[in-house]
Tab-separated table of C-alpha atoms in Angstrom:
chain	number	residue	atom	x	y	z
A	29	MET	CA	8.856	-23.886	34.893
A	30	SER	CA	5.939	-24.009	37.207
A	31	THR	CA	5.467	-24.023	40.897
A	32	THR	CA	3.526	-25.677	43.661
A	33	LEU	CA	0.206	-24.197	44.652
A	34	PRO	CA	-1.315	-23.575	48.049
A	35	GLU	CA	-3.211	-26.684	49.169
A	36	HIS	CA	-6.635	-25.043	48.812
A	37	GLU	CA	-5.894	-23.992	45.217
A	38	ARG	CA	-4.555	-27.246	43.844
A	39	PRO	CA	-6.492	-29.239	41.277
A	40	GLY	CA	-9.052	-31.300	43.086
A	41	ALA	CA	-9.394	-28.835	45.950
A	42	GLY	CA	-12.813	-27.535	46.879
A	43	GLY	CA	-12.380	-24.362	44.831
A	44	ASN	CA	-12.236	-26.246	41.521
A	45	PRO	CA	-15.260	-28.541	41.296
A	46	ARG	CA	-14.718	-29.311	37.613
A	47	ALA	CA	-11.392	-30.918	38.442
A	48	GLN	CA	-13.178	-33.362	40.714
A	49	GLN	CA	-15.577	-34.633	38.104
A	50	ALA	CA	-14.982	-37.998	36.464
A	51	GLY	CA	-11.884	-38.557	38.564
A	52	GLY	CA	-9.866	-36.707	35.941
A	53	PRO	CA	-6.608	-34.769	36.277
A	54	GLY	CA	-6.634	-32.928	39.517
A	55	ALA	CA	-9.161	-35.138	41.239
A	56	GLY	CA	-8.301	-36.022	44.757
A	57	GLY	CA	-9.733	-39.529	44.639
A	58	SER	CA	-9.528	-42.451	42.281
A	59	GLY	CA	-10.477	-41.768	38.700
A	60	ALA	CA	-11.053	-43.969	35.770
A	61	GLY	CA	-10.099	-43.311	32.208
A	62	PRO	CA	-11.401	-45.146	29.201
A	63	GLY	CA	-12.169	-48.733	29.990
A	64	GLY	CA	-11.729	-48.135	33.698
A	65	THR	CA	-8.038	-47.242	33.638
A	66	ALA	CA	-6.818	-45.043	36.407
A	67	SER	CA	-6.095	-41.637	35.080
A	68	GLY	CA	-6.273	-39.047	37.783
A	69	PRO	CA	-3.407	-37.973	39.986
A	70	GLY	CA	-3.662	-40.023	43.113
A	71	ASP	CA	-4.025	-43.239	41.045
A	72	THR	CA	-0.257	-43.556	41.020
A	73	ALA	CA	0.199	-46.832	42.940
A	74	GLY	CA	2.554	-49.311	41.332
A	75	TYR	CA	4.848	-46.718	39.760
A	76	ARG	CA	8.371	-45.931	40.871
A	77	LEU	CA	8.498	-42.158	41.098
A	78	GLY	CA	12.272	-41.844	41.492
A	79	PRO	CA	13.307	-42.575	37.864
A	80	LEU	CA	10.905	-39.936	36.548
A	81	TYR	CA	13.015	-37.204	38.174
A	82	LEU	CA	15.592	-38.025	35.481
A	83	THR	CA	13.650	-39.420	32.543
A	84	LEU	CA	10.809	-36.882	32.280
A	85	PRO	CA	13.021	-33.756	32.091
A	86	LEU	CA	15.441	-35.632	29.807
A	87	ALA	CA	12.587	-36.441	27.412
A	88	ASN	CA	11.547	-32.789	27.366
A	89	ILE	CA	15.088	-31.499	26.848
A	90	ALA	CA	15.513	-33.868	23.893
A	91	LEU	CA	12.212	-32.686	22.422
A	92	TYR	CA	13.239	-29.025	22.633
A	93	MET	CA	16.549	-29.897	21.007
A	94	ILE	CA	14.388	-30.303	17.900
A	95	TRP	CA	12.383	-27.111	18.313
A	96	ILE	CA	15.499	-25.024	19.106
A	97	GLY	CA	18.287	-26.850	17.261
A	98	VAL	CA	16.329	-27.553	14.090
A	99	GLY	CA	13.808	-24.711	14.181
A	100	SER	CA	16.180	-21.877	15.091
A	101	PHE	CA	19.479	-23.067	13.591
A	102	LEU	CA	19.245	-25.813	10.986
A	103	ILE	CA	16.105	-24.928	9.010
A	104	PRO	CA	17.081	-21.267	8.363
A	105	LEU	CA	20.525	-22.467	7.256
A	106	GLN	CA	19.006	-25.145	5.022
A	107	VAL	CA	16.590	-22.661	3.462
A	108	ALA	CA	19.529	-20.367	2.665
A	109	GLN	CA	21.443	-23.285	1.108
A	110	ILE	CA	18.477	-24.392	-1.021
A	111	THR	CA	17.438	-20.926	-2.226
A	112	GLY	CA	20.830	-19.208	-2.181
A	113	GLU	CA	19.553	-16.409	0.075
A	114	ASN	CA	17.855	-15.694	3.407
A	115	ASP	CA	14.447	-16.314	1.864
A	116	THR	CA	11.728	-15.639	4.436
A	117	ASP	CA	8.985	-16.732	2.018
A	118	ALA	CA	10.657	-20.123	1.621
A	119	LEU	CA	11.049	-20.452	5.380
A	120	THR	CA	7.351	-19.678	5.793
A	121	THR	CA	6.411	-22.312	3.211
A	122	ALA	CA	8.579	-24.934	4.897
A	123	SER	CA	7.062	-24.160	8.308
A	124	THR	CA	3.361	-23.999	7.475
A	125	THR	CA	2.869	-27.747	7.014
A	126	GLY	CA	4.649	-28.400	10.282
A	127	ALA	CA	2.412	-25.930	12.099
A	128	ILE	CA	-0.760	-27.675	10.918
A	129	LEU	CA	0.435	-31.192	11.677
A	130	ALA	CA	1.842	-30.166	15.066
A	131	THR	CA	-1.598	-28.938	16.075
A	132	ILE	CA	-3.098	-32.306	15.119
A	133	GLY	CA	-0.369	-34.511	16.580
A	134	ASN	CA	-0.546	-33.536	20.239
A	135	PRO	CA	-4.201	-34.297	21.044
A	136	LEU	CA	-4.426	-37.133	18.481
A	137	PHE	CA	-1.596	-39.214	19.905
A	138	GLY	CA	-2.545	-38.222	23.430
A	139	LEU	CA	-6.024	-39.669	22.945
A	140	LEU	CA	-4.680	-42.760	21.144
A	141	SER	CA	-2.349	-43.437	24.066
A	142	ASP	CA	-5.251	-42.981	26.516
A	143	ARG	CA	-7.057	-45.824	24.720
A	144	THR	CA	-4.055	-48.134	24.231
A	145	ARG	CA	-3.861	-51.528	25.989
A	146	SER	CA	-0.574	-53.465	25.949
A	147	ARG	CA	1.882	-55.393	28.095
A	148	TRP	CA	4.060	-52.255	28.018
A	149	GLY	CA	1.287	-49.926	29.193
A	150	ARG	CA	-0.512	-47.222	27.288
A	151	ARG	CA	2.204	-44.565	26.909
A	152	ALA	CA	5.420	-46.513	26.193
A	153	PRO	CA	4.430	-47.873	22.740
A	154	TRP	CA	3.606	-44.360	21.514
A	155	VAL	CA	6.733	-42.820	23.030
A	156	LEU	CA	8.906	-45.286	21.101
A	157	LEU	CA	6.856	-45.279	17.900
A	158	CYS	CA	6.612	-41.502	17.642
A	159	ALA	CA	10.284	-40.992	18.553
A	160	GLY	CA	11.372	-43.600	15.997
A	161	VAL	CA	9.303	-42.256	13.102
A	162	GLY	CA	10.085	-38.657	14.041
A	163	CYS	CA	13.818	-39.366	14.007
A	164	LEU	CA	13.563	-41.079	10.620
A	165	ALA	CA	11.831	-37.946	9.353
A	166	LEU	CA	14.718	-35.872	10.753
A	167	VAL	CA	17.164	-37.998	8.773
A	168	GLY	CA	15.053	-37.434	5.661
A	169	GLN	CA	14.943	-33.705	6.381
A	170	ALA	CA	18.729	-33.589	6.499
A	171	LYS	CA	18.734	-34.747	2.870
A	172	ALA	CA	15.991	-32.383	1.682
A	173	SER	CA	17.093	-30.537	-1.460
A	174	SER	CA	13.928	-28.543	-2.152
A	175	ILE	CA	11.601	-26.349	-0.100
A	176	ALA	CA	8.724	-28.757	-0.837
A	177	MET	CA	10.664	-31.726	0.554
A	178	LEU	CA	11.844	-29.653	3.510
A	179	GLY	CA	8.231	-28.716	4.289
A	180	PHE	CA	7.014	-32.312	4.001
A	181	THR	CA	9.729	-33.824	6.203
A	182	TRP	CA	9.437	-31.029	8.781
A	183	GLY	CA	5.686	-31.669	8.851
A	184	MET	CA	6.299	-35.360	9.593
A	185	VAL	CA	8.775	-34.435	12.320
A	186	GLN	CA	6.203	-32.114	13.908
A	187	LEU	CA	3.361	-34.624	13.687
A	188	PHE	CA	5.197	-37.493	15.354
A	189	MET	CA	7.290	-35.508	17.809
A	190	ASN	CA	4.161	-33.827	19.091
A	191	GLY	CA	2.851	-37.355	19.598
A	192	TYR	CA	6.014	-38.117	21.560
A	193	MET	CA	5.401	-34.971	23.603
A	194	ALA	CA	1.791	-35.914	24.373
A	195	ALA	CA	2.595	-39.484	25.419
A	196	SER	CA	5.619	-38.602	27.565
A	197	THR	CA	4.124	-35.613	29.400
A	198	ALA	CA	1.004	-37.672	30.196
A	199	ALA	CA	3.262	-39.524	32.640
A	200	MET	CA	2.731	-36.602	34.993
A	201	PRO	CA	-1.010	-37.089	35.639
A	202	ASP	CA	-0.542	-40.872	35.277
A	203	ARG	CA	2.192	-41.319	37.849
A	204	VAL	CA	2.938	-38.170	39.832
A	205	PRO	CA	1.010	-37.430	43.053
A	206	VAL	CA	-0.573	-33.981	43.221
A	207	ARG	CA	1.751	-32.985	46.074
A	208	LYS	CA	4.698	-33.383	43.658
A	209	TYR	CA	3.190	-31.418	40.769
A	210	GLY	CA	5.247	-28.312	41.512
A	211	THR	CA	8.551	-30.197	41.478
A	212	PHE	CA	7.817	-32.007	38.243
A	213	SER	CA	6.378	-28.924	36.561
A	214	ALA	CA	9.645	-27.164	37.338
A	215	LEU	CA	11.701	-30.075	35.995
A	216	ILE	CA	9.654	-30.216	32.791
A	217	GLY	CA	9.986	-26.440	32.449
A	218	LEU	CA	13.770	-26.791	32.263
A	219	GLY	CA	13.374	-28.265	28.779
A	220	ILE	CA	13.368	-24.957	26.891
A	221	PRO	CA	16.348	-23.195	28.518
A	222	LEU	CA	18.551	-26.295	28.868
A	223	ALA	CA	17.858	-27.438	25.308
A	224	THR	CA	18.630	-23.892	24.150
A	225	ILE	CA	21.990	-23.910	25.929
A	226	ILE	CA	22.940	-27.399	24.691
A	227	ALA	CA	21.869	-26.768	21.083
A	228	SER	CA	23.585	-23.374	21.016
A	229	LEU	CA	26.864	-24.763	22.332
A	230	ILE	CA	26.882	-27.768	20.004
A	231	ILE	CA	25.606	-26.199	16.785
A	232	GLY	CA	26.594	-22.543	16.985
A	233	GLY	CA	29.187	-22.227	19.723
A	234	VAL	CA	29.835	-19.130	21.817
A	235	PRO	CA	32.536	-16.466	21.271
A	236	GLY	CA	35.221	-17.140	23.880
A	237	GLU	CA	35.950	-13.422	24.176
A	238	LYS	CA	32.585	-12.995	25.923
A	239	PHE	CA	34.080	-14.976	28.816
A	240	GLY	CA	37.657	-13.728	28.606
A	241	LEU	CA	38.801	-16.686	26.515
A	242	SER	CA	40.129	-17.023	22.985
A	243	GLY	CA	38.445	-18.798	20.107
A	244	THR	CA	34.974	-20.278	20.153
A	245	ILE	CA	33.490	-22.336	22.967
A	246	GLY	CA	31.754	-25.338	21.383
A	247	GLY	CA	30.610	-25.044	17.797
A	248	PHE	CA	33.024	-27.783	16.670
A	249	ASP	CA	34.102	-25.709	13.673
A	250	GLY	CA	30.585	-25.754	12.257
A	251	LYS	CA	30.486	-29.565	12.053
A	252	PHE	CA	26.867	-29.727	13.190
A	253	MET	CA	25.502	-26.742	11.226
A	254	GLY	CA	24.072	-29.023	8.557
A	255	GLU	CA	23.298	-32.715	8.005
A	256	LYS	CA	25.318	-33.912	10.993
A	257	GLY	CA	23.322	-31.628	13.242
A	258	TYR	CA	20.137	-33.415	12.218
A	259	TYR	CA	21.726	-36.822	12.811
A	260	LEU	CA	23.022	-35.853	16.237
A	261	ILE	CA	19.649	-34.526	17.374
A	262	ALA	CA	17.900	-37.652	16.049
A	263	VAL	CA	20.237	-39.854	18.097
A	264	ILE	CA	19.671	-37.760	21.239
A	265	VAL	CA	15.882	-37.904	20.857
A	266	PHE	CA	15.660	-41.641	20.241
A	267	ALA	CA	18.100	-42.406	23.055
A	268	SER	CA	15.997	-40.315	25.451
A	269	ALA	CA	12.866	-42.230	24.401
A	270	VAL	CA	14.526	-45.587	25.042
A	271	ILE	CA	15.823	-44.402	28.420
A	272	PHE	CA	12.355	-43.108	29.326
A	273	VAL	CA	10.679	-46.438	28.526
A	274	LEU	CA	13.316	-48.703	30.096
A	275	VAL	CA	14.269	-46.710	33.197
A	276	SER	CA	10.744	-45.537	34.107
A	277	PRO	CA	8.509	-48.267	32.651
A	278	ASP	CA	4.761	-47.957	32.300
A	279	LYS	CA	2.411	-50.487	33.950
A	280	PRO	CA	0.975	-53.330	31.810
A	281	ASN	CA	-2.697	-52.736	31.074
A	282	LYS	CA	-3.522	-55.317	28.383
A	283	ASP	CA	-6.155	-56.945	30.612
A	284	VAL	CA	-7.989	-53.675	31.283
A	285	PRO	CA	-11.353	-53.628	29.461
A	286	ARG	CA	-11.414	-51.388	26.434
A	287	GLU	CA	-14.303	-49.055	25.682
A	288	LYS	CA	-16.064	-49.629	22.396
A	289	PHE	CA	-14.646	-47.284	19.779
A	290	GLU	CA	-17.098	-44.763	18.360
A	291	LEU	CA	-15.801	-42.341	15.754
A	292	LYS	CA	-18.173	-39.538	16.715
A	293	GLU	CA	-17.185	-39.756	20.372
A	294	PHE	CA	-13.499	-40.001	19.402
A	295	LEU	CA	-13.630	-36.845	17.285
A	296	SER	CA	-15.728	-34.918	19.792
A	297	GLY	CA	-13.011	-35.541	22.393
A	298	PHE	CA	-10.808	-32.967	20.665
A	299	TRP	CA	-13.272	-30.136	21.318
A	300	VAL	CA	-13.390	-28.284	24.623
A	301	SER	CA	-16.471	-26.072	24.773
A	302	PRO	CA	-15.622	-22.448	25.706
A	303	LYS	CA	-19.154	-22.169	27.095
A	304	GLU	CA	-18.748	-25.144	29.438
A	305	HIS	CA	-15.100	-24.460	30.298
A	306	PRO	CA	-14.615	-20.672	29.967
A	307	ASP	CA	-11.615	-20.553	32.302
A	308	PHE	CA	-9.806	-23.154	30.224
A	309	PHE	CA	-10.606	-21.243	27.052
A	310	TRP	CA	-9.283	-17.916	28.368
A	311	ALA	CA	-6.202	-19.501	29.961
A	312	PHE	CA	-5.490	-21.330	26.686
A	313	ALA	CA	-5.906	-18.113	24.681
A	314	SER	CA	-3.687	-16.214	27.119
A	315	ARG	CA	-0.975	-18.856	26.910
A	316	PHE	CA	-1.171	-18.926	23.117
A	317	GLY	CA	-0.812	-15.146	22.863
A	318	VAL	CA	2.149	-14.905	25.238
A	319	MET	CA	3.913	-17.775	23.470
A	320	VAL	CA	3.336	-16.364	19.988
A	321	GLY	CA	4.720	-12.994	21.094
A	322	TYR	CA	7.858	-14.705	22.394
A	323	TRP	CA	8.490	-17.167	19.576
A	324	ILE	CA	7.950	-14.961	16.513
A	325	VAL	CA	11.084	-13.083	17.562
A	326	SER	CA	12.969	-16.065	18.974
A	327	VAL	CA	12.691	-18.324	15.898
A	328	TYR	CA	13.766	-15.465	13.632
A	329	THR	CA	16.830	-14.603	15.706
A	330	MET	CA	19.245	-15.776	13.021
A	331	PHE	CA	17.635	-13.749	10.233
A	332	ILE	CA	17.287	-10.732	12.559
A	333	LEU	CA	20.999	-10.872	13.400
A	334	ILE	CA	21.985	-11.210	9.738
A	335	GLU	CA	19.550	-8.825	8.064
A	336	TYR	CA	18.574	-6.340	10.794
A	337	ILE	CA	21.703	-6.211	12.962
A	338	GLU	CA	23.971	-6.977	9.935
A	339	ILE	CA	26.330	-9.467	11.572
A	340	PRO	CA	28.637	-11.046	8.929
A	341	GLY	CA	27.706	-14.586	7.871
A	342	GLU	CA	30.965	-16.134	9.113
A	343	GLU	CA	30.275	-14.826	12.622
A	344	ILE	CA	26.600	-15.724	12.839
A	345	GLY	CA	26.910	-19.166	14.477
A	346	PRO	CA	28.776	-18.086	17.634
A	347	ALA	CA	26.892	-14.768	17.799
A	348	MET	CA	23.540	-16.496	17.741
A	349	GLY	CA	24.690	-19.173	20.160
A	350	TYR	CA	25.640	-16.501	22.689
A	351	GLN	CA	22.348	-14.634	22.219
A	352	LEU	CA	20.270	-17.745	22.883
A	353	ILE	CA	22.375	-18.874	25.838
A	354	ILE	CA	22.124	-15.593	27.749
A	355	ASN	CA	18.378	-15.611	27.129
A	356	ALA	CA	18.146	-19.161	28.495
A	357	LEU	CA	20.249	-18.353	31.570
A	358	ALA	CA	18.057	-15.328	32.320
A	359	THR	CA	14.968	-17.534	31.929
A	360	VAL	CA	16.282	-20.125	34.403
A	361	ALA	CA	17.351	-17.470	36.931
A	362	ALA	CA	13.964	-15.731	36.844
A	363	SER	CA	12.064	-19.008	37.157
A	364	MET	CA	14.105	-20.073	40.189
A	365	VAL	CA	13.321	-16.775	41.923
A	366	ILE	CA	9.678	-16.387	40.910
A	367	GLY	CA	8.645	-19.986	41.594
A	368	PRO	CA	9.156	-19.875	45.404
A	369	LEU	CA	7.743	-16.338	45.495
A	370	VAL	CA	4.494	-17.525	43.917
A	371	ASP	CA	4.374	-20.392	46.434
A	372	ARG	CA	4.400	-17.871	49.279
A	373	ILE	CA	2.018	-15.353	47.719
A	374	GLY	CA	-0.444	-17.836	46.284
A	375	ARG	CA	-1.251	-15.600	43.299
A	376	ILE	CA	-0.719	-16.377	39.599
A	377	LYS	CA	-2.442	-13.738	37.460
A	378	PRO	CA	-0.283	-10.777	38.610
A	379	PHE	CA	2.837	-12.585	37.384
A	380	VAL	CA	1.265	-13.301	33.985
A	381	LEU	CA	0.481	-9.584	33.657
A	382	ILE	CA	4.020	-8.632	34.730
A	383	CYS	CA	5.369	-10.975	32.076
A	384	GLY	CA	3.221	-9.410	29.344
A	385	VAL	CA	4.106	-5.821	30.213
A	386	GLY	CA	7.797	-6.627	30.708
A	387	SER	CA	8.075	-8.634	27.501
A	388	ALA	CA	6.411	-5.855	25.521
A	389	ALA	CA	8.785	-3.282	27.022
A	390	SER	CA	11.836	-5.448	26.282
A	391	LEU	CA	10.919	-5.564	22.592
A	392	ALA	CA	11.522	-1.808	22.404
A	393	ILE	CA	15.246	-2.360	23.084
A	394	PRO	CA	16.260	-3.663	19.617
A	395	MET	CA	14.082	-0.986	18.008
A	396	LEU	CA	15.909	1.768	19.914
A	397	SER	CA	19.327	0.093	19.677
A	398	PRO	CA	19.589	-2.066	16.519
A	399	THR	CA	23.073	-3.354	17.431
A	400	GLU	CA	24.518	-6.638	18.617
A	401	GLY	CA	24.842	-5.158	22.103
A	402	GLY	CA	21.237	-3.970	21.998
A	403	MET	CA	20.107	-7.480	21.080
A	404	GLU	CA	22.115	-8.916	23.963
A	405	VAL	CA	20.409	-6.580	26.441
A	406	PHE	CA	17.068	-7.515	24.896
A	407	GLN	CA	17.801	-11.251	25.297
A	408	ILE	CA	18.568	-10.804	29.002
A	409	VAL	CA	15.537	-8.638	29.798
A	410	ASN	CA	13.193	-10.708	27.654
A	411	GLY	CA	14.539	-13.915	29.223
A	412	ILE	CA	13.791	-12.588	32.712
A	413	PHE	CA	10.148	-11.930	31.868
A	414	PHE	CA	9.737	-15.177	29.919
A	415	GLY	CA	11.174	-16.997	32.942
A	416	THR	CA	8.576	-15.226	35.069
A	417	TYR	CA	5.874	-16.628	32.830
A	418	MET	CA	7.343	-20.135	32.788
A	419	ALA	CA	7.261	-20.128	36.586
A	420	VAL	CA	3.452	-19.934	36.601
A	421	ASP	CA	2.432	-21.281	33.188
A	422	LEU	CA	1.760	-24.946	33.941
A	423	ALA	CA	0.297	-24.145	37.350
A	424	LEU	CA	-2.279	-21.910	35.668
A	425	MET	CA	-3.207	-24.483	33.014
A	426	THR	CA	-3.399	-27.344	35.524
A	427	LYS	CA	-5.948	-25.448	37.611
A	428	VAL	CA	-8.339	-24.994	34.684
A	429	LEU	CA	-7.807	-28.354	32.947
A	430	PRO	CA	-11.117	-29.917	31.820
A	431	SER	CA	-11.483	-33.331	33.444
A	432	SER	CA	-12.439	-35.944	30.890
A	433	GLY	CA	-10.689	-39.005	32.326
A	434	GLU	CA	-8.322	-38.821	29.326
A	435	PRO	CA	-5.250	-36.919	30.569
A	436	GLY	CA	-3.188	-37.655	27.473
A	437	LYS	CA	-5.759	-35.960	25.274
A	438	ASP	CA	-6.353	-33.098	27.732
A	439	LEU	CA	-2.632	-32.364	28.023
A	440	GLY	CA	-2.326	-32.720	24.263
A	441	ILE	CA	-4.848	-29.919	23.823
A	442	VAL	CA	-3.029	-27.819	26.451
A	443	ASN	CA	0.286	-28.443	24.697
A	444	ILE	CA	-1.094	-26.923	21.481
A	445	ALA	CA	-0.924	-23.526	23.201
A	446	ALA	CA	2.810	-24.058	23.832
A	447	ALA	CA	3.972	-26.118	20.843
A	448	GLY	CA	1.682	-24.519	18.255
A	449	PRO	CA	3.150	-21.003	18.559
A	450	GLN	CA	6.694	-22.384	18.303
A	451	ILE	CA	5.895	-24.172	15.080
A	452	ALA	CA	3.646	-21.459	13.599
A	453	ALA	CA	6.015	-18.636	14.535
A	454	PRO	CA	8.197	-18.801	11.383
A	455	THR	CA	5.054	-18.549	9.248
A	456	ILE	CA	3.717	-15.572	11.198
A	457	ALA	CA	7.097	-13.861	11.306
A	458	GLY	CA	7.497	-14.375	7.561
A	459	TRP	CA	4.217	-12.619	6.891
A	460	ILE	CA	5.264	-9.728	9.125
A	461	VAL	CA	8.639	-9.312	7.408
A	462	ASP	CA	7.029	-9.424	3.962
A	463	ALA	CA	4.557	-6.741	4.955
A	464	GLY	CA	6.691	-4.410	7.063
A	465	GLY	CA	10.306	-5.570	7.196
A	466	TYR	CA	12.236	-6.766	10.219
A	467	GLU	CA	11.465	-3.531	12.059
A	468	ALA	CA	7.802	-4.598	12.252
A	469	ILE	CA	8.466	-7.853	14.116
A	470	PHE	CA	9.192	-6.179	17.450
A	471	PRO	CA	6.109	-3.930	17.867
A	472	ILE	CA	3.749	-6.644	16.608
A	473	ALA	CA	5.273	-9.206	18.972
A	474	ALA	CA	4.870	-6.691	21.810
A	475	VAL	CA	1.174	-6.144	21.063
A	476	VAL	CA	0.486	-9.889	20.788
A	477	SER	CA	2.345	-10.727	23.996
A	478	LEU	CA	0.659	-7.927	25.913
A	479	GLY	CA	-2.769	-8.912	24.621
A	480	GLY	CA	-2.209	-12.543	25.578
A	481	ALA	CA	-1.163	-11.590	29.084
A	482	PHE	CA	-4.235	-9.422	29.678
A	483	LEU	CA	-6.563	-12.246	28.606
A	484	VAL	CA	-5.667	-13.970	31.886
A	485	LEU	CA	-7.920	-11.431	33.634
A	486	LYS	CA	-10.874	-13.335	32.138
A	487	VAL	CA	-9.924	-16.472	34.118
A	488	ARG	CA	-12.089	-16.447	37.233
A	489	ALA	CA	-11.025	-19.639	39.021
A	490	VAL	CA	-7.435	-18.462	39.491
A	491	ARG	CA	-6.227	-15.501	41.535
């Protein structure tokens, strides 16, 4: 989640002159994107804001159903079925292609949508196309019978679903007034914890005894821990895309003049110079480090519970579901508390530092207590500090966003620092386990998270 900023610190305010250039994201006045299209916040006339309160968070929840449901549950299970064991090398191989294509997909489709002209607007065609192709790739992934095929289909899912992410989240600078940025940042930020809760309940279930009940809550007797899980998530994602396009339609722009396409200019749009935009560079690096530190443990939760904590295979679904749910609930609770606090204080960097130190400290818990109970305490404490970070994350990035008049591309680049670590995490974690065993994941994640948090001190435009 994110939070609103004091008026003088919002994008477009006097303290951030770069955000005023070219009328880009954060500019207070009218801006023009490619071909003269309005692209800055404040150019939101003609849109109905109300439907976005539903459709934008729904689109993000559906997206994270893939990252959590497939990445944390279904792929590790599929790797074990294909190889006959919990093969971390195979999981790494399957994830590497996805990591590369995910990095390409976000800014590529963001920039393509910036330049699109159609009767349905510039974002809607890419939301539907990317969701449709991505869901077909999910169906193909469900049938994958080799690690090579699993890697290829997962790569296609990552490429197109990152395109879906870029096109849908660009609705924020397209349509949302700056005064509403805090509200919508918070709604978008609900994607991770809510998707975690939904995916955990549907795919894994939760032990009823944790809540004084008998049996398993959700889980559906393991019905969705396999092919049917892929099909269900594909349906949810495509339905959310259709709802997004129909309930909160884009404005037609087919009559807007189109800039002449130049390949050199197109390719150069993906590069943000650290020399010209140092605050963006350091904020991006900080975000990347914090996210990598979080996700290299999170995406390996299943293997950690099986191999490190030694939970029996027949109990792993509900056990993992409970672990992820309590982490998500702690994340939401912390974000709800920290968000208003940041509004009153008007400071961001101290909370990023608190997150880094707290996250690093929490990673000592499973090292000192390698038990299921120790992991549960870790999930709660780690969730609190991750929620602290989510409360300020998007606010920080919005303040340092380079203004190019192409918000889809700019947000696509920003999203690499959030989506990239989630996709690359299995690869990184696999290397760590190969080199030092599961015991090495926790201290390395702590160092990475702490280092990422301290990089925020290099950002000068944000307090």
